[in-house]
Amino acid sequence: MNANVKNDSNETFPPSFVDWNQRALPVTCTTSHVCRAWRAVILGSPALWGGLVDLNVLQYISEDGVQEIMKRTGTAPLSVQGSIRSARSRKFTVSLINTDWSRIRVFDVTIRDSLVCLPSKSDWKALFTSAKSLEYFNFSLVDGDWGFDGVAFRDTESAPALFGNDAPQLREMKSVRLLQIKMWSPWVSQLTHLHVDGSGAYEITISEWLHALGNMGPRLQTLAISWIRNPPGPLEQLPTVQMPSLTDIKLEPSPIFAASLFLDHLFPSPGCNIHMNMFAPSAPMQPDHISLATQVLSRYAESFLVHYNPNPWPLYIGFTTGYFHVKRRAQPIGTHYPCMTVHVGNGHSQSQDWSHALFLLSVLSSCNLTDVVRVELSFKNSVHNHPDVQGLLRALSTVEVLRIKGHQTLLGFVPQADTPTDAMAGTPIFPNLSRVRIDSHSFSDQEGQVPADKDAERSYELFFKWRSCIGSPVSILDLTQCQERIPLTKLDGLSGLMVRWHDESGIAQEYMCGSGNPNLLASWGNETA
């Protein structure tokens, strides 16, 4: 009796109720046939049916069936969810909003770009009238539809404003590449969740964003924006905005300077989740842009780390091609763990050179990392000696578990020397390291290219011998997640090193190096091992 489309995924399904047995509308229809008493209660509950306007299901039901379901809603508030992928579904949705817009409480709809303006975009005129019952609104293009310009409904001086500037109950707003939002509309200041994507966001200036956010004050909890644009002229005086309830910020592709400038004037809740995707319009990046980005991101990273520092759960730091992420497996926020992710593009999407993003590591190395016990790294061997890389590695002095992809990553931690003995004078990175987990022998941006057996085996031998020689041996080599099977017999000479893996049946196996059965390291992973 608590079924509602808000709990359903926004996916399309084949025309068979058998495949929809977890969705609210089919479950309710089935439940109404259990017995006469249940049927009477269900059919006599307009509020229940009002929460079941599932476009993904209704598009496969006969016209008479759809009319019967809508009849059962009576005058109750409506929750409308689904994807418009056919002319029939579009016709139904347009008819619904033009006759019952005043009672729609939830409107969570995506649409194919080819169906927005055909036959006419004026069909959607109800969206520009008063929406007194509306609490949640999402009208976006279907994922993957990128051919559309992005703003079909431009709020010009001569055109009516979205919702007629009257949506007193609206708290959550989302539009992806479809609607333009005027940030001074009265309903904007009352939002708790805002997601604007596409040119509708690009046309809003940084100043307009900050002033609008200032009006939201303590109410806004999540913010997602794409295309923050650089100021068009000389920098103006921008307001500083305190957002004590803002716990999640997502900035999609934006110039590095614009994104940094925007965040520099924003002060969200401590530990706020950050997901950023920045790019440099031209290469190389301007030093002043890097400086501002480093300063701003250091503030956010320190806030994130300090906020979750008292938590006993481990902190994960990863750096791969052009981005870093910091994740704390603490109490999940919704379905996600607290996370900070920053990606920096160099303006050449096909380039594998990500040295331009190494400055991000200095953002982390300036923070207190003394509680980090698990770290995930994926570095090319050629960048290990970069000052920003070294600074971060030295700051991770309490790491006990290292997770990597690519044997080159592990070899890079060994000081440049021809033999392990020559490197004995080297100061170890990760002095407390006890376990190394290898997910793949090949580097992450070379998937499908399995390195020569001797290269990976030699890298591991050098690393573990070096750790033993300097008095900081590693006790466990964890291969339980590695699918590439290569001989590792040379490791048998490393007495005290435990190698763990799963055989082809998924059963956990282990071997203590030097215990007299090196054949296990030659054929590890096989059921006969």
Short mmCIF file of C-alpha atoms in Angstrom, two decimals, residues 1-478:
data_model
loop_
_atom_site.label_atom_id
_atom_site.label_comp_id
_atom_site.label_asym_id
_atom_site.label_seq_id
_atom_site.Cartn_x
_atom_site.Cartn_y
_atom_site.Cartn_z
CA MET A 1 0.00 0.00 0.00
CA ASN A 2 3.05 2.27 0.15
CA ALA A 3 4.02 1.70 -3.49
CA ASN A 4 5.15 4.80 -5.38
CA VAL A 5 7.00 5.36 -8.65
CA LYS A 6 9.54 7.51 -6.80
CA ASN A 7 11.15 4.27 -5.62
CA ASP A 8 11.36 2.79 -9.14
CA SER A 9 14.37 3.08 -11.44
CA ASN A 10 13.89 5.30 -14.48
CA GLU A 11 14.44 2.51 -16.99
CA THR A 12 12.48 1.15 -19.92
CA PHE A 13 11.35 -2.46 -20.06
CA PRO A 14 10.00 -4.92 -22.64
CA PRO A 15 6.20 -5.19 -22.85
CA SER A 16 5.67 -7.94 -20.31
CA PHE A 17 4.37 -7.51 -16.78
CA VAL A 18 6.46 -10.53 -15.78
CA ASP A 19 9.56 -8.37 -16.19
CA TRP A 20 8.09 -5.54 -14.11
CA ASN A 21 7.27 -7.46 -10.95
CA GLN A 22 9.40 -5.10 -8.86
CA ARG A 23 7.81 -1.85 -10.10
CA ALA A 24 5.12 -0.08 -8.12
CA LEU A 25 2.35 0.00 -10.72
CA PRO A 26 2.47 -3.71 -11.72
CA VAL A 27 2.83 -4.74 -8.07
CA THR A 28 -0.25 -2.72 -7.15
CA CYS A 29 -2.26 -4.16 -10.05
CA THR A 30 -1.29 -7.69 -9.00
CA THR A 31 -2.04 -7.02 -5.35
CA SER A 32 -5.53 -5.76 -6.24
CA HIS A 33 -6.41 -9.29 -7.40
CA VAL A 34 -5.46 -11.09 -4.16
CA CYS A 35 -8.98 -10.98 -2.69
CA ARG A 36 -12.15 -8.88 -2.71
CA ALA A 37 -11.27 -7.03 0.47
CA TRP A 38 -7.84 -5.99 -0.79
CA ARG A 39 -9.28 -5.04 -4.16
CA ALA A 40 -11.91 -2.81 -2.56
CA VAL A 41 -9.32 -1.02 -0.47
CA ILE A 42 -6.88 -0.54 -3.36
CA LEU A 43 -9.47 0.58 -5.91
CA GLY A 44 -10.88 2.99 -3.36
CA SER A 45 -7.51 4.71 -2.72
CA PRO A 46 -7.00 7.55 -5.25
CA ALA A 47 -3.87 8.73 -3.40
CA LEU A 48 -2.28 5.33 -4.02
CA TRP A 49 -2.97 5.41 -7.76
CA GLY A 50 -1.88 9.03 -7.95
CA GLY A 51 1.63 7.88 -7.05
CA LEU A 52 1.75 5.28 -9.83
CA VAL A 53 1.86 7.26 -13.08
CA ASP A 54 4.74 5.23 -14.54
CA LEU A 55 5.36 6.25 -18.17
CA ASN A 56 7.66 3.29 -18.72
CA VAL A 57 4.81 0.90 -17.97
CA LEU A 58 1.86 2.90 -19.31
CA GLN A 59 3.37 3.06 -22.80
CA TYR A 60 2.78 -0.70 -23.12
CA ILE A 61 -0.78 -0.72 -21.77
CA SER A 62 -3.86 -0.32 -23.95
CA GLU A 63 -5.55 3.08 -24.15
CA ASP A 64 -8.50 1.74 -22.17
CA GLY A 65 -6.13 0.44 -19.51
CA VAL A 66 -4.36 3.78 -19.20
CA GLN A 67 -7.69 5.62 -18.91
CA GLU A 68 -8.83 3.22 -16.19
CA ILE A 69 -5.64 3.77 -14.18
CA MET A 70 -5.91 7.56 -14.49
CA LYS A 71 -9.59 7.37 -13.51
CA ARG A 72 -8.59 5.64 -10.29
CA THR A 73 -6.39 8.63 -9.33
CA GLY A 74 -9.50 10.77 -8.84
CA THR A 75 -8.37 14.24 -7.80
CA ALA A 76 -5.34 13.03 -5.80
CA PRO A 77 -1.86 14.53 -6.23
CA LEU A 78 0.13 12.86 -9.02
CA SER A 79 3.67 11.44 -9.18
CA VAL A 80 4.77 11.12 -12.80
CA GLN A 81 7.96 9.27 -13.67
CA GLY A 82 9.48 7.70 -16.74
CA SER A 83 11.10 8.23 -20.10
CA ILE A 84 9.41 9.59 -23.21
CA ARG A 85 10.76 7.54 -26.10
CA SER A 86 7.75 7.31 -28.39
CA ALA A 87 5.15 9.60 -29.95
CA ARG A 88 2.46 7.84 -27.95
CA SER A 89 4.21 8.42 -24.65
CA ARG A 90 4.79 12.06 -25.57
CA LYS A 91 1.10 12.55 -26.46
CA PHE A 92 -0.01 11.08 -23.13
CA THR A 93 2.42 13.20 -21.11
CA VAL A 94 1.49 16.43 -22.90
CA SER A 95 -2.21 15.71 -22.40
CA LEU A 96 -1.60 14.93 -18.73
CA ILE A 97 0.24 18.12 -17.86
CA ASN A 98 -2.18 20.30 -19.83
CA THR A 99 -5.19 18.89 -17.98
CA ASP A 100 -3.78 17.99 -14.55
CA TRP A 101 -0.69 20.18 -14.06
CA SER A 102 -2.19 21.74 -10.94
CA ARG A 103 -2.16 18.42 -9.09
CA ILE A 104 1.23 17.07 -10.18
CA ARG A 105 3.43 16.75 -7.10
CA VAL A 106 6.36 14.86 -8.64
CA PHE A 107 7.41 15.24 -12.28
CA ASP A 108 10.48 13.10 -13.00
CA VAL A 109 10.64 12.71 -16.78
CA THR A 110 13.34 12.31 -19.42
CA ILE A 111 12.71 12.68 -23.15
CA ARG A 112 14.41 11.85 -26.44
CA ASP A 113 15.76 14.99 -28.12
CA SER A 114 13.83 14.24 -31.32
CA LEU A 115 10.53 14.39 -29.41
CA VAL A 116 10.98 17.69 -27.58
CA CYS A 117 9.78 20.10 -30.26
CA LEU A 118 7.81 17.77 -32.52
CA PRO A 119 5.12 18.48 -33.34
CA SER A 120 5.52 21.73 -31.35
CA LYS A 121 7.32 22.91 -28.24
CA SER A 122 4.22 24.96 -27.41
CA ASP A 123 2.70 21.64 -26.31
CA TRP A 124 4.63 22.10 -23.06
CA LYS A 125 3.05 25.47 -22.22
CA ALA A 126 1.71 24.11 -18.92
CA LEU A 127 5.30 24.10 -17.58
CA PHE A 128 5.17 27.88 -17.65
CA THR A 129 2.05 28.18 -15.53
CA SER A 130 1.57 28.16 -11.76
CA ALA A 131 2.68 24.89 -10.12
CA LYS A 132 1.33 25.15 -6.59
CA SER A 133 1.50 21.39 -5.88
CA LEU A 134 4.91 20.70 -7.45
CA GLU A 135 7.55 19.44 -4.99
CA TYR A 136 10.03 17.64 -7.27
CA PHE A 137 10.76 18.54 -10.90
CA ASN A 138 13.10 16.87 -13.38
CA PHE A 139 12.68 17.39 -17.10
CA SER A 140 15.83 16.32 -18.93
CA LEU A 141 17.08 14.79 -22.12
CA VAL A 142 17.58 11.02 -22.14
CA ASP A 143 21.15 10.03 -21.28
CA GLY A 144 23.21 9.79 -24.45
CA ASP A 145 21.16 12.31 -26.47
CA TRP A 146 23.77 14.99 -27.17
CA GLY A 147 22.64 16.29 -30.55
CA PHE A 148 20.12 18.72 -29.09
CA ASP A 149 21.16 22.35 -28.59
CA GLY A 150 20.27 22.16 -24.93
CA VAL A 151 17.74 24.89 -24.20
CA ALA A 152 14.44 24.40 -25.99
CA PHE A 153 12.52 26.78 -23.77
CA ARG A 154 14.26 30.11 -23.38
CA ASP A 155 12.89 32.34 -20.66
CA THR A 156 13.01 35.63 -22.59
CA GLU A 157 11.47 38.92 -21.57
CA SER A 158 8.45 38.24 -23.79
CA ALA A 159 8.03 34.59 -22.78
CA PRO A 160 6.31 33.36 -19.61
CA ALA A 161 8.62 32.32 -16.78
CA LEU A 162 9.07 28.70 -15.80
CA PHE A 163 6.23 27.69 -13.44
CA GLY A 164 4.86 31.19 -13.90
CA ASN A 165 7.29 32.11 -11.11
CA ASP A 166 4.86 30.39 -8.75
CA ALA A 167 5.97 27.03 -7.27
CA PRO A 168 5.71 27.47 -3.49
CA GLN A 169 6.22 23.77 -2.64
CA LEU A 170 9.13 23.06 -4.99
CA ARG A 171 12.23 21.74 -3.20
CA GLU A 172 14.12 19.69 -5.81
CA MET A 173 14.87 20.88 -9.35
CA LYS A 174 16.78 19.16 -12.16
CA SER A 175 17.12 19.87 -15.86
CA VAL A 176 19.73 18.33 -18.14
CA ARG A 177 20.29 20.09 -21.49
CA LEU A 178 16.69 21.20 -21.78
CA LEU A 179 15.56 24.18 -19.67
CA GLN A 180 16.95 27.59 -18.90
CA ILE A 181 16.56 28.69 -15.31
CA LYS A 182 16.49 32.30 -14.18
CA MET A 183 18.34 32.33 -10.89
CA TRP A 184 16.29 35.25 -9.55
CA SER A 185 13.00 33.35 -9.87
CA PRO A 186 11.33 33.35 -6.42
CA TRP A 187 11.10 29.55 -6.18
CA VAL A 188 14.89 29.14 -6.59
CA SER A 189 15.62 30.46 -3.10
CA GLN A 190 13.56 27.68 -1.47
CA LEU A 191 15.31 24.73 -3.16
CA THR A 192 17.14 22.05 -1.18
CA HIS A 193 18.48 20.22 -4.26
CA LEU A 194 19.47 21.83 -7.59
CA HIS A 195 20.92 20.20 -10.72
CA VAL A 196 21.39 22.27 -13.89
CA ASP A 197 23.24 20.84 -16.88
CA GLY A 198 23.94 22.06 -20.40
CA SER A 199 23.77 25.51 -21.92
CA GLY A 200 21.03 26.39 -19.45
CA ALA A 201 23.79 26.46 -16.82
CA TYR A 202 26.43 27.94 -19.12
CA GLU A 203 24.40 31.12 -19.63
CA ILE A 204 24.44 31.83 -15.88
CA THR A 205 27.40 33.92 -14.71
CA ILE A 206 29.47 33.16 -11.62
CA SER A 207 28.08 36.30 -10.00
CA GLU A 208 24.49 35.18 -10.67
CA TRP A 209 25.24 31.75 -9.25
CA LEU A 210 26.75 33.13 -6.06
CA HIS A 211 23.98 35.66 -5.45
CA ALA A 212 21.33 32.98 -6.00
CA LEU A 213 23.12 30.58 -3.64
CA GLY A 214 23.35 33.35 -1.07
CA ASN A 215 19.57 33.68 -1.19
CA MET A 216 19.21 29.94 -0.58
CA GLY A 217 21.26 30.26 2.60
CA PRO A 218 21.05 27.21 4.87
CA ARG A 219 18.45 25.37 2.76
CA LEU A 220 20.48 23.99 -0.16
CA GLN A 221 21.88 20.50 0.45
CA THR A 222 23.10 19.32 -2.98
CA LEU A 223 24.29 21.29 -6.01
CA ALA A 224 25.17 19.97 -9.47
CA ILE A 225 26.22 22.34 -12.27
CA SER A 226 27.87 22.00 -15.66
CA TRP A 227 29.63 24.66 -17.65
CA ILE A 228 30.56 27.28 -15.13
CA ARG A 229 31.97 29.86 -17.51
CA ASN A 230 34.92 32.21 -17.17
CA PRO A 231 34.06 35.84 -16.34
CA PRO A 232 33.53 37.73 -19.62
CA GLY A 233 35.64 40.74 -18.60
CA PRO A 234 37.63 42.15 -15.68
CA LEU A 235 36.96 40.40 -12.40
CA GLU A 236 34.13 41.97 -10.44
CA GLN A 237 33.67 41.91 -6.70
CA LEU A 238 32.10 38.55 -5.92
CA PRO A 239 30.18 37.70 -2.75
CA THR A 240 31.33 35.05 -0.30
CA VAL A 241 28.55 32.57 0.39
CA GLN A 242 28.14 30.44 3.50
CA MET A 243 26.21 27.20 2.79
CA PRO A 244 26.14 25.29 6.12
CA SER A 245 23.79 22.55 4.84
CA LEU A 246 25.49 21.95 1.49
CA THR A 247 26.95 18.44 1.66
CA ASP A 248 27.41 17.57 -2.02
CA ILE A 249 28.82 19.64 -4.91
CA LYS A 250 29.19 18.40 -8.48
CA LEU A 251 30.82 20.56 -11.16
CA GLU A 252 30.93 19.01 -14.61
CA PRO A 253 33.25 20.17 -17.44
CA SER A 254 34.19 23.75 -16.64
CA PRO A 255 37.33 25.83 -17.25
CA ILE A 256 39.76 25.32 -14.39
CA PHE A 257 39.84 29.04 -13.57
CA ALA A 258 36.04 29.45 -13.53
CA ALA A 259 35.50 26.34 -11.38
CA SER A 260 38.22 27.39 -8.93
CA LEU A 261 36.95 30.97 -8.71
CA PHE A 262 33.43 29.74 -8.04
CA LEU A 263 34.51 27.34 -5.28
CA ASP A 264 36.80 29.97 -3.78
CA HIS A 265 33.74 32.03 -2.87
CA LEU A 266 31.71 29.11 -1.58
CA PHE A 267 31.91 27.75 1.97
CA PRO A 268 29.84 24.55 2.26
CA SER A 269 29.33 22.16 5.16
CA PRO A 270 32.56 20.67 6.59
CA GLY A 271 33.38 17.41 4.82
CA CYS A 272 31.30 18.35 1.79
CA ASN A 273 31.50 15.78 -1.02
CA ILE A 274 33.14 17.20 -4.14
CA HIS A 275 33.02 15.87 -7.71
CA MET A 276 34.77 18.15 -10.21
CA ASN A 277 35.64 17.83 -13.87
CA MET A 278 37.83 20.74 -14.98
CA PHE A 279 39.74 21.42 -18.16
CA ALA A 280 42.31 23.86 -19.47
CA PRO A 281 41.08 25.54 -22.69
CA SER A 282 44.67 25.58 -23.89
CA ALA A 283 47.90 23.86 -22.96
CA PRO A 284 50.02 24.40 -20.99
CA MET A 285 47.91 25.55 -18.06
CA GLN A 286 48.49 29.07 -16.85
CA PRO A 287 50.49 29.15 -13.58
CA ASP A 288 48.04 31.53 -11.89
CA HIS A 289 45.17 29.18 -12.71
CA ILE A 290 47.08 26.25 -11.20
CA SER A 291 47.90 28.33 -8.14
CA LEU A 292 44.26 29.26 -7.55
CA ALA A 293 43.07 25.70 -8.11
CA THR A 294 45.69 24.35 -5.67
CA GLN A 295 44.75 26.90 -3.01
CA VAL A 296 41.02 26.27 -3.30
CA LEU A 297 41.19 22.49 -3.52
CA SER A 298 43.56 22.35 -0.55
CA ARG A 299 40.90 24.07 1.55
CA TYR A 300 38.24 21.59 0.46
CA ALA A 301 40.53 18.57 0.88
CA GLU A 302 41.60 19.63 4.38
CA SER A 303 37.95 20.16 5.36
CA PHE A 304 37.05 16.72 3.99
CA LEU A 305 39.92 14.94 5.75
CA VAL A 306 39.53 16.74 9.06
CA HIS A 307 35.79 16.13 9.10
CA TYR A 308 36.15 12.38 8.64
CA ASN A 309 39.39 12.02 10.61
CA PRO A 310 37.71 10.88 13.87
CA ASN A 311 35.92 8.11 11.99
CA PRO A 312 37.53 4.68 12.45
CA TRP A 313 36.91 3.62 8.84
CA PRO A 314 39.84 3.62 6.39
CA LEU A 315 40.53 6.42 3.94
CA TYR A 316 41.31 5.62 0.31
CA ILE A 317 43.33 7.93 -1.91
CA GLY A 318 43.66 7.14 -5.57
CA PHE A 319 45.39 8.92 -8.45
CA THR A 320 45.04 7.67 -11.99
CA THR A 321 45.02 9.20 -15.44
CA GLY A 322 44.33 12.87 -14.84
CA TYR A 323 42.30 12.69 -11.63
CA PHE A 324 42.44 11.94 -7.94
CA HIS A 325 39.78 10.73 -5.59
CA VAL A 326 39.63 10.57 -1.82
CA LYS A 327 37.02 8.26 -0.36
CA ARG A 328 36.14 7.50 3.22
CA ARG A 329 34.20 4.30 3.78
CA ALA A 330 32.33 5.92 6.61
CA GLN A 331 28.56 6.07 7.07
CA PRO A 332 27.13 6.28 3.53
CA ILE A 333 25.37 9.46 2.41
CA GLY A 334 22.35 7.96 0.68
CA THR A 335 23.86 5.20 -1.43
CA HIS A 336 27.33 6.74 -1.67
CA TYR A 337 30.32 6.91 0.59
CA PRO A 338 31.81 10.32 1.34
CA CYS A 339 34.09 11.13 -1.58
CA MET A 340 36.19 13.89 -3.14
CA THR A 341 36.99 13.46 -6.84
CA VAL A 342 38.77 15.94 -9.08
CA HIS A 343 39.53 15.39 -12.77
CA VAL A 344 41.64 17.78 -14.83
CA GLY A 345 41.72 17.55 -18.63
CA ASN A 346 44.53 19.10 -20.64
CA GLY A 347 42.44 20.17 -23.62
CA HIS A 348 43.51 17.11 -25.64
CA SER A 349 40.96 14.39 -24.93
CA GLN A 350 42.93 11.70 -26.79
CA SER A 351 46.23 12.41 -25.05
CA GLN A 352 47.55 9.89 -22.54
CA ASP A 353 49.88 12.49 -21.03
CA TRP A 354 48.55 13.39 -17.60
CA SER A 355 51.58 15.18 -16.15
CA HIS A 356 49.48 18.36 -16.29
CA ALA A 357 47.40 17.02 -13.39
CA LEU A 358 50.24 16.15 -11.03
CA PHE A 359 49.75 19.44 -9.20
CA LEU A 360 46.63 17.83 -7.70
CA LEU A 361 48.88 15.64 -5.56
CA SER A 362 50.27 18.70 -3.78
CA VAL A 363 46.69 19.44 -2.75
CA LEU A 364 46.68 16.22 -0.74
CA SER A 365 50.27 16.26 0.52
CA SER A 366 49.60 19.59 2.24
CA CYS A 367 46.91 17.91 4.38
CA ASN A 368 47.26 15.82 7.50
CA LEU A 369 47.33 12.21 6.26
CA THR A 370 48.51 10.54 9.45
CA ASP A 371 45.38 8.38 9.74
CA VAL A 372 45.59 6.93 6.22
CA VAL A 373 46.25 3.19 6.46
CA ARG A 374 45.04 2.08 3.00
CA VAL A 375 45.92 3.74 -0.27
CA GLU A 376 45.25 2.97 -3.91
CA LEU A 377 47.83 4.22 -6.41
CA SER A 378 48.42 3.88 -10.11
CA PHE A 379 51.48 5.78 -11.35
CA LYS A 380 53.60 5.50 -14.42
CA ASN A 381 57.18 4.71 -13.49
CA SER A 382 58.36 7.91 -15.16
CA VAL A 383 56.57 10.23 -12.71
CA HIS A 384 57.68 8.76 -9.38
CA ASN A 385 60.50 11.26 -9.00
CA HIS A 386 58.27 14.27 -9.68
CA PRO A 387 58.32 16.57 -6.59
CA ASP A 388 54.52 16.50 -6.22
CA VAL A 389 54.50 12.69 -6.36
CA GLN A 390 57.33 12.40 -3.85
CA GLY A 391 55.65 14.91 -1.55
CA LEU A 392 52.46 12.86 -1.42
CA LEU A 393 54.25 9.53 -0.98
CA ARG A 394 56.31 10.87 1.92
CA ALA A 395 53.17 12.28 3.55
CA LEU A 396 51.59 8.79 3.55
CA SER A 397 53.88 7.57 6.31
CA THR A 398 51.24 5.47 8.11
CA VAL A 399 50.06 3.40 5.13
CA GLU A 400 49.85 -0.32 5.83
CA VAL A 401 48.01 -1.60 2.74
CA LEU A 402 48.97 -0.55 -0.80
CA ARG A 403 46.64 -1.33 -3.71
CA ILE A 404 48.01 -0.89 -7.22
CA LYS A 405 47.57 -1.59 -10.91
CA GLY A 406 50.67 -2.09 -13.02
CA HIS A 407 53.95 -3.65 -11.95
CA GLN A 408 55.64 -0.43 -13.13
CA THR A 409 53.92 1.37 -10.25
CA LEU A 410 55.56 -0.91 -7.69
CA LEU A 411 58.97 -0.77 -9.37
CA GLY A 412 58.86 3.01 -9.26
CA PHE A 413 59.04 2.97 -5.47
CA VAL A 414 62.51 1.36 -5.62
CA PRO A 415 65.33 3.95 -5.73
CA GLN A 416 67.17 4.01 -9.04
CA ALA A 417 69.77 1.27 -8.70
CA ASP A 418 70.92 -1.75 -10.64
CA THR A 419 70.44 -4.19 -7.76
CA PRO A 420 68.53 -4.24 -4.48
CA THR A 421 71.82 -4.15 -2.57
CA ASP A 422 72.77 -0.85 -4.22
CA ALA A 423 69.48 0.64 -3.03
CA MET A 424 69.86 -0.34 0.63
CA ALA A 425 70.64 3.23 1.63
CA GLY A 426 67.30 4.44 0.32
CA THR A 427 64.73 5.76 2.80
CA PRO A 428 61.59 3.64 2.39
CA ILE A 429 58.30 5.13 1.35
CA PHE A 430 55.46 3.64 3.41
CA PRO A 431 57.68 2.48 6.33
CA ASN A 432 54.73 0.62 7.92
CA LEU A 433 53.68 -1.21 4.74
CA SER A 434 52.62 -4.81 5.46
CA ARG A 435 50.46 -5.82 2.48
CA VAL A 436 50.53 -5.12 -1.25
CA ARG A 437 47.39 -5.85 -3.24
CA ILE A 438 47.81 -6.09 -7.01
CA ASP A 439 44.63 -5.81 -9.10
CA SER A 440 46.36 -6.07 -12.48
CA HIS A 441 49.91 -6.59 -13.70
CA SER A 442 49.37 -4.04 -16.47
CA PHE A 443 48.90 -0.31 -16.05
CA SER A 444 45.31 0.93 -15.94
CA ASP A 445 45.46 2.87 -19.22
CA GLN A 446 46.89 -0.15 -21.06
CA GLU A 447 44.06 -2.62 -20.54
CA GLY A 448 44.37 -5.59 -22.80
CA GLN A 449 48.16 -5.27 -22.97
CA VAL A 450 49.57 -7.92 -20.66
CA PRO A 451 53.24 -7.21 -19.93
CA ALA A 452 55.95 -9.78 -20.58
CA ASP A 453 56.08 -12.32 -17.75
CA LYS A 454 59.69 -11.55 -16.93
CA ASP A 455 58.99 -7.82 -16.59
CA ALA A 456 56.26 -8.14 -13.96
CA GLU A 457 57.99 -10.93 -12.09
CA ARG A 458 61.25 -8.99 -12.06
CA SER A 459 59.53 -5.83 -10.81
CA TYR A 460 57.99 -7.67 -7.88
CA GLU A 461 61.25 -9.41 -7.04
CA LEU A 462 63.17 -6.13 -6.98
CA PHE A 463 60.58 -4.38 -4.83
CA PHE A 464 60.18 -7.07 -2.18
CA LYS A 465 63.94 -7.77 -2.01
CA TRP A 466 64.61 -4.06 -1.58
CA ARG A 467 62.08 -3.83 1.26
CA SER A 468 63.76 -6.77 3.01
CA CYS A 469 67.25 -5.34 2.52
CA ILE A 470 66.37 -2.02 4.15
CA GLY A 471 64.70 -3.70 7.13
CA SER A 472 61.08 -2.95 6.16
CA PRO A 473 59.84 -6.23 4.69
CA VAL A 474 56.32 -6.64 3.33
CA SER A 475 54.56 -9.70 4.73
CA ILE A 476 51.69 -10.26 2.24
CA LEU A 477 51.37 -10.14 -1.55
CA ASP A 478 47.64 -10.16 -2.25
#
